[in-house]
Structures are given as structure tokens and as C-alpha cells.
mmCIF file of C-alpha atoms and ligand atoms in Angstrom:
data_model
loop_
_atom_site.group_PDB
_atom_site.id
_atom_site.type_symbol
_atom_site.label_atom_id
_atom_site.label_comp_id
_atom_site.label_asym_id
_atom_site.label_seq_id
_atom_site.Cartn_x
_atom_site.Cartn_y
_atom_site.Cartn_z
ATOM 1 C CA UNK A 41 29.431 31.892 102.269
ATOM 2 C CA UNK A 42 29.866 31.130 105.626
ATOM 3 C CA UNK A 43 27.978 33.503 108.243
ATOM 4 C CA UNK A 44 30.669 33.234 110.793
ATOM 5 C CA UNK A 45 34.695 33.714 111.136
ATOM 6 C CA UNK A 46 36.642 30.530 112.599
ATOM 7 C CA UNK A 47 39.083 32.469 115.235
ATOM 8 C CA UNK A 48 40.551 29.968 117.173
ATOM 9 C CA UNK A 49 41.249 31.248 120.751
ATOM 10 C CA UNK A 50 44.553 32.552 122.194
ATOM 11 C CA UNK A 51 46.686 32.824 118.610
ATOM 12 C CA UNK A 52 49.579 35.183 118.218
ATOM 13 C CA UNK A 53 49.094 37.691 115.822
ATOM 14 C CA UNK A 54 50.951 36.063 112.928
ATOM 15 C CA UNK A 55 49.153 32.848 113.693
ATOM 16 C CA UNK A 56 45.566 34.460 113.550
ATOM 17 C CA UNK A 57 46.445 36.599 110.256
ATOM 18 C CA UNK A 58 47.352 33.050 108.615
ATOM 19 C CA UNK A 59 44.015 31.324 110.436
ATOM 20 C CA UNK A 60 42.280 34.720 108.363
ATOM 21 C CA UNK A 61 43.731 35.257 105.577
ATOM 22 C CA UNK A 62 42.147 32.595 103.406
ATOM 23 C CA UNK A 63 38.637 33.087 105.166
ATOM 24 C CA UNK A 64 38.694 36.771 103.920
ATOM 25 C CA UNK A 65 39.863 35.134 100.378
ATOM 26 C CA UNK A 66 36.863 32.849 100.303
ATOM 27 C CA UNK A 67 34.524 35.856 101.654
ATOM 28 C CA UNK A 68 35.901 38.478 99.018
ATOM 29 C CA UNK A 69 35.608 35.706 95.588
ATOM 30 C CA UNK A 70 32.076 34.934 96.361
ATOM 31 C CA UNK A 71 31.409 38.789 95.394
ATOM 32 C CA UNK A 72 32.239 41.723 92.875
ATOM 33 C CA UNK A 73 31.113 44.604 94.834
ATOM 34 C CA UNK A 74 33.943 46.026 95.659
ATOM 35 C CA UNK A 75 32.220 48.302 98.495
ATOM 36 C CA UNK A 76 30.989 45.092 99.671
ATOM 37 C CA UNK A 77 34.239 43.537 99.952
ATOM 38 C CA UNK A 78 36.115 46.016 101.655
ATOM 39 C CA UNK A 79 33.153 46.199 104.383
ATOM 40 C CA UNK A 80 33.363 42.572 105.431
ATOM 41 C CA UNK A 81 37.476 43.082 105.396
ATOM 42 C CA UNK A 82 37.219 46.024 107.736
ATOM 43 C CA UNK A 83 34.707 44.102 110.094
ATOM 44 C CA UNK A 84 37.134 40.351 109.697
ATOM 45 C CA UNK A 85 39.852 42.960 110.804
ATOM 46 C CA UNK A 86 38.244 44.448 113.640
ATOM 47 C CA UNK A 87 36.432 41.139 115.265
ATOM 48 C CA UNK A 88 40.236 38.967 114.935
ATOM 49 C CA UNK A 89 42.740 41.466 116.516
ATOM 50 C CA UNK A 90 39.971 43.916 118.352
ATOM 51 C CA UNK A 91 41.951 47.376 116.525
ATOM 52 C CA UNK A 92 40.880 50.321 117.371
ATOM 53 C CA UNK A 93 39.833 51.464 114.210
ATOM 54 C CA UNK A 94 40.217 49.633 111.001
ATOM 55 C CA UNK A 95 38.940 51.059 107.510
ATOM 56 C CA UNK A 96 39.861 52.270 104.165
ATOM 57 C CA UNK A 97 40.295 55.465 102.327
ATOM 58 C CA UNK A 98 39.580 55.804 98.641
ATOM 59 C CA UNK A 99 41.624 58.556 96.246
ATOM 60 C CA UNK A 100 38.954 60.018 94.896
ATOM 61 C CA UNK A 101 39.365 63.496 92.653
ATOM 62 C CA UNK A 102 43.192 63.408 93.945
ATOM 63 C CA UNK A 103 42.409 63.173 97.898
ATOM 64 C CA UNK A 104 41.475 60.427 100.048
ATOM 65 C CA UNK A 105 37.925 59.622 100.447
ATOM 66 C CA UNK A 106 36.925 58.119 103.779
ATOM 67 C CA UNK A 107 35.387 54.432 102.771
ATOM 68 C CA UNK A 108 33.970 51.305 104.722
ATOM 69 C CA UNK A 109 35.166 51.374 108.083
ATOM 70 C CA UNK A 110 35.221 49.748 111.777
ATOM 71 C CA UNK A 111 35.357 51.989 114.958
ATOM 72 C CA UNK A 112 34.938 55.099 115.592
ATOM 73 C CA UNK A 113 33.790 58.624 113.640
ATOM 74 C CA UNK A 114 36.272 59.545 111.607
ATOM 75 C CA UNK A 115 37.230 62.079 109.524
ATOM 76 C CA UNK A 116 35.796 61.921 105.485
ATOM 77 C CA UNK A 117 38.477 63.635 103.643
ATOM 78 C CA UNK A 118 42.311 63.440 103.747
ATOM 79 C CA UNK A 119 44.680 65.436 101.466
ATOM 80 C CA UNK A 120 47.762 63.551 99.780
ATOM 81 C CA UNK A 121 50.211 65.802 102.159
ATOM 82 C CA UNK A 122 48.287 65.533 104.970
ATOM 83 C CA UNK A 123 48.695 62.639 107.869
ATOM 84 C CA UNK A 124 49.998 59.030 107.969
ATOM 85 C CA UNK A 125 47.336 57.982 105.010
ATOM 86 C CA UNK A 126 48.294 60.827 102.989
ATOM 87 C CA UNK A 127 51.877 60.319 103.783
ATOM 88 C CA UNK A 128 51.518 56.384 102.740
ATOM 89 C CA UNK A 129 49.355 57.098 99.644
ATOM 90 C CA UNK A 130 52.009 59.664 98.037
ATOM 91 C CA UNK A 131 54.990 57.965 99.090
ATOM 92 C CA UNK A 132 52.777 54.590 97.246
ATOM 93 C CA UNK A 133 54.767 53.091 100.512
ATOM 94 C CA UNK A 134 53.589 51.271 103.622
ATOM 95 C CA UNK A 135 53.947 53.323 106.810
ATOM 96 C CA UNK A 136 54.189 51.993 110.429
ATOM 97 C CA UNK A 137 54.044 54.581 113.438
ATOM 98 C CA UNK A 138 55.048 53.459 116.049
ATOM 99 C CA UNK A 139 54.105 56.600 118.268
ATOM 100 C CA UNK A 140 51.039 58.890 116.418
ATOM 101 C CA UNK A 141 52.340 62.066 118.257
ATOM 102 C CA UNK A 142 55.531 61.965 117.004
ATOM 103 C CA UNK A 143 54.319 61.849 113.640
ATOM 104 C CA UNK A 144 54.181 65.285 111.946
ATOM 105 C CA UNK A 145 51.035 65.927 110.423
ATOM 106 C CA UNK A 146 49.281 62.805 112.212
ATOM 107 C CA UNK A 147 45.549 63.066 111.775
ATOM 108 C CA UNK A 148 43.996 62.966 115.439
ATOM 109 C CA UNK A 149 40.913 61.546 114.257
ATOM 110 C CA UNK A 150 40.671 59.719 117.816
ATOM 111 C CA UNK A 151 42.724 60.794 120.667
ATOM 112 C CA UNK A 152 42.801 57.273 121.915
ATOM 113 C CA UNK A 153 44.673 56.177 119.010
ATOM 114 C CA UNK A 154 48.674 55.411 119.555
ATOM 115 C CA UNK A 155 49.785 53.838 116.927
ATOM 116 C CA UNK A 156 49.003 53.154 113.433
ATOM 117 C CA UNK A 157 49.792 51.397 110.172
ATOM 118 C CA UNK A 158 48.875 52.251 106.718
ATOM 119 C CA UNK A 159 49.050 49.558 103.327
ATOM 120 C CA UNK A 160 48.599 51.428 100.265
ATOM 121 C CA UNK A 161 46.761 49.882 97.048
ATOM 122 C CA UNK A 162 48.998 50.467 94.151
ATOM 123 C CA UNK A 163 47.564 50.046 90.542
ATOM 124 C CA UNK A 164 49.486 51.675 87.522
ATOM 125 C CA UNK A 165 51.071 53.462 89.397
ATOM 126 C CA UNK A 166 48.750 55.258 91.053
ATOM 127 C CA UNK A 167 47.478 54.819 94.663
ATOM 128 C CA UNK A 168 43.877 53.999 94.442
ATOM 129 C CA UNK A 169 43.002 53.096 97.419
ATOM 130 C CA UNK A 170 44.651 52.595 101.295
ATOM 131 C CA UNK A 171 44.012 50.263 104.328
ATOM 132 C CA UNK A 172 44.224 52.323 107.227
ATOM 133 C CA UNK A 173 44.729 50.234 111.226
ATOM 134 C CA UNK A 174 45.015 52.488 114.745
ATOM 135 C CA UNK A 175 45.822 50.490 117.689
ATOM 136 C CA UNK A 176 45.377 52.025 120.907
ATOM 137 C CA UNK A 177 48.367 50.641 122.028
ATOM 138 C CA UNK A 178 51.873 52.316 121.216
ATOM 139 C CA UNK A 179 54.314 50.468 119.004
ATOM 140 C CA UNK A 180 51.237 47.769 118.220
ATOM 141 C CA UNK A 181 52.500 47.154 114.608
ATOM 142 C CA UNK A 182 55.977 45.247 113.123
ATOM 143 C CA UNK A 183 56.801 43.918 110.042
ATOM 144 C CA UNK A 184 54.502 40.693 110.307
ATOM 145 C CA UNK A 185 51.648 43.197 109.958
ATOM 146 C CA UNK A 186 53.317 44.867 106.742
ATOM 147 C CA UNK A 187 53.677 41.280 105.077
ATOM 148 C CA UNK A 188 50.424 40.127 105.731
ATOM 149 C CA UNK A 189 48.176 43.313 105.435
ATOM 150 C CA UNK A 190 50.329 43.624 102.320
ATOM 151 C CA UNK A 191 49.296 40.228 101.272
ATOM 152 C CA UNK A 192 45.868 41.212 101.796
ATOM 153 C CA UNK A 193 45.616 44.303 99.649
ATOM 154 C CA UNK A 194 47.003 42.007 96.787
ATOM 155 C CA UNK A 195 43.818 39.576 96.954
ATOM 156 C CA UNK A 196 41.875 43.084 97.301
ATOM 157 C CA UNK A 197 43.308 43.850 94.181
ATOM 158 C CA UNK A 198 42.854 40.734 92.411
ATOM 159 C CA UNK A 199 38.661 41.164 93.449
ATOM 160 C CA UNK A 200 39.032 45.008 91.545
ATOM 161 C CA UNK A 201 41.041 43.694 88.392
ATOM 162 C CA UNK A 202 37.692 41.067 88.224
ATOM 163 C CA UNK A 203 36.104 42.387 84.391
ATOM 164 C CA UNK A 204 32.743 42.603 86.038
ATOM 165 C CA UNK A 205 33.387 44.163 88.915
ATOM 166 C CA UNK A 206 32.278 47.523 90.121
ATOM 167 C CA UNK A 207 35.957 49.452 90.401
ATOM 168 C CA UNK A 208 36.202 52.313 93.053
ATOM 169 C CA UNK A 209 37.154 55.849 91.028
HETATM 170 N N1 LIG B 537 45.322 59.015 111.508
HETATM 171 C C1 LIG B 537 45.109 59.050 110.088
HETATM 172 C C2 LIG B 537 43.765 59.622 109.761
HETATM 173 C C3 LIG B 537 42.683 58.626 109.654
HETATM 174 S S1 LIG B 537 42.077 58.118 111.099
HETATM 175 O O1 LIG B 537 43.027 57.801 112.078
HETATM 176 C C4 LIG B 537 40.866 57.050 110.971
HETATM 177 C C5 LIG B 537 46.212 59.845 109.414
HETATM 178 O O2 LIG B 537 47.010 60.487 110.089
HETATM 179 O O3 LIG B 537 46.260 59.827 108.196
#
């Protein structure tokens, strides 16, 4: 695979996530580890639109379990009624907040963070995993970020429904 992202400079955000979007496709189908995968998503994330934090939490034993991530510490373990990811995860909805504070229940894992979007991974009904985005900016996130993050979790979940691959329980 190629060793480095093509990121042309000075694209709008919708522009950028459809210069991306089929790099991360060709990065993700040369490889079944699904650990893998989501580690080189997080970093394509991070290095095109320079979020504040960008990673992924895993439902593990019926609460989210913190998994390959971009930015700062942040906290390991998240309970289905607890912030914006468990909020996201139960509801098997994508949720945008536009303001973190005004959020109740928001998970302050950085106090820098203003905004935040969460994608949710649905498979048989279940939420198995979500993608998890904090901007430092307030009101950073719209609907072009639900469509194409959205998009994104559905080529995630074509790499897990792969027969060989290694699935995340
Ligand atoms: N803010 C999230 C917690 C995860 S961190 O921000 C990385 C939430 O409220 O669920």
C-alpha cells in the first residue's frame, strides 16, 4: 500500500472527505486485522482535518471499550448511559454536539474539547463498535460529516463481515 496520504492543499471539508475516502478504502482491503484497520483510520482522520481527538470505542461485555485512537489520553471505559458515545451507541443513532457543555452527561475526557460527533457501527442490531471525533472548535460538525463518516463505518463494516478476518467482541 501506499506509505503516504494524497491531501491536496486548501480543500473544504466535503472536498477532502471525498479526496479520502477511497484512500482509506484501498488502505483498509489490503488487510484483515481489524485493530489494524481502525488504527490507520484514526491516524487518516487526524492528519486530513487536524481533530482534536479522533478514535474508536469497542462494546465490549455491554460497555464501551476505549480502542485505537489519535490525540490525547482518554478515558478506557464508557457505560451505555453515560456521555455522547454511550448516548450514540444505545440510541444505535449518530449524534452531533454542537456545544459539549450543554450536553448532559458529556464525558470531559479533554477540557479543550467543544464539540463532538459520534457514528455508531450497527451489526444485527447491536452496536458493536463507535467512531468517536472532538473538535476543539464549537459547532465544528454538520450533516456532511454524518454522511460521510457514515459512509465510512459502512466500508469498516464490510472489512469485519470479511470470513477471515479477526472480528472485535
Ligand atoms: N466525550 C466522550 C467521551 C470520549 S472522549 O471525548 C475521547 C463522551 O461524552 O462520550
Amino acid at each position: 500500500m501506499a506509505e503516504d496520504l494524497r491531501l491536496t492543499p486548501g480543500l473544504a471539508r466535503e472536498e477532502r472527505y471525498k479526496e479520502i475516502l477511497p484512500q482509506i478504502a484501498a488502505v483498509i482491503s489490503d488487510e484483515t486485522d481489524t485493530i489494524a484497520n481502525l488504527a490507520n483510520i484514526a491516524a487518516i482522520l487526524k492528519e486530513a482535518f487536524g481533530f482534536f481527538w479522533v478514535g474508536f470505542y469497542r462494546l465490549k461485555e455491554g460497555e464501551l471499550v476505549l480502542g485505537p485512537f489519535q490525540g490525547p489520553l482518554a478515558c478506557t471505559r464508557i457505560s451505555l448511559d453515560r456521555g455522547v458515545c454511550g448516548a450514540a451507541a444505545s440510541a444505535k443513532q449518530t449524534i452531533i454536539v454542537p456545544d459539549v457543555e450543554k450536553f448532559p452527561g458529556h464525558i470531559a475526557c479533554s477540557s479543550a474539547s467543544r464539540s463532538e460527533i459520534v457514528v455508531p457501527l450497527v451489526a444485527e442490531e447491536q452496536t458493536i463498535l463507535v467512531l468517536d471525533v472532538d473538535s476543539d472548535q464549537y459547532n465544528d460538525f454538520s450533516e456532511t460529516d454524518q454522511y460521510y463518516l457514515g459512509q465510512l463505518m459502512e466500508m469498516v463494516r464490510s472489512v469485519y463481515q470479511l470470513p477471515e478476518n479477526q472480528r472485535v467482541s
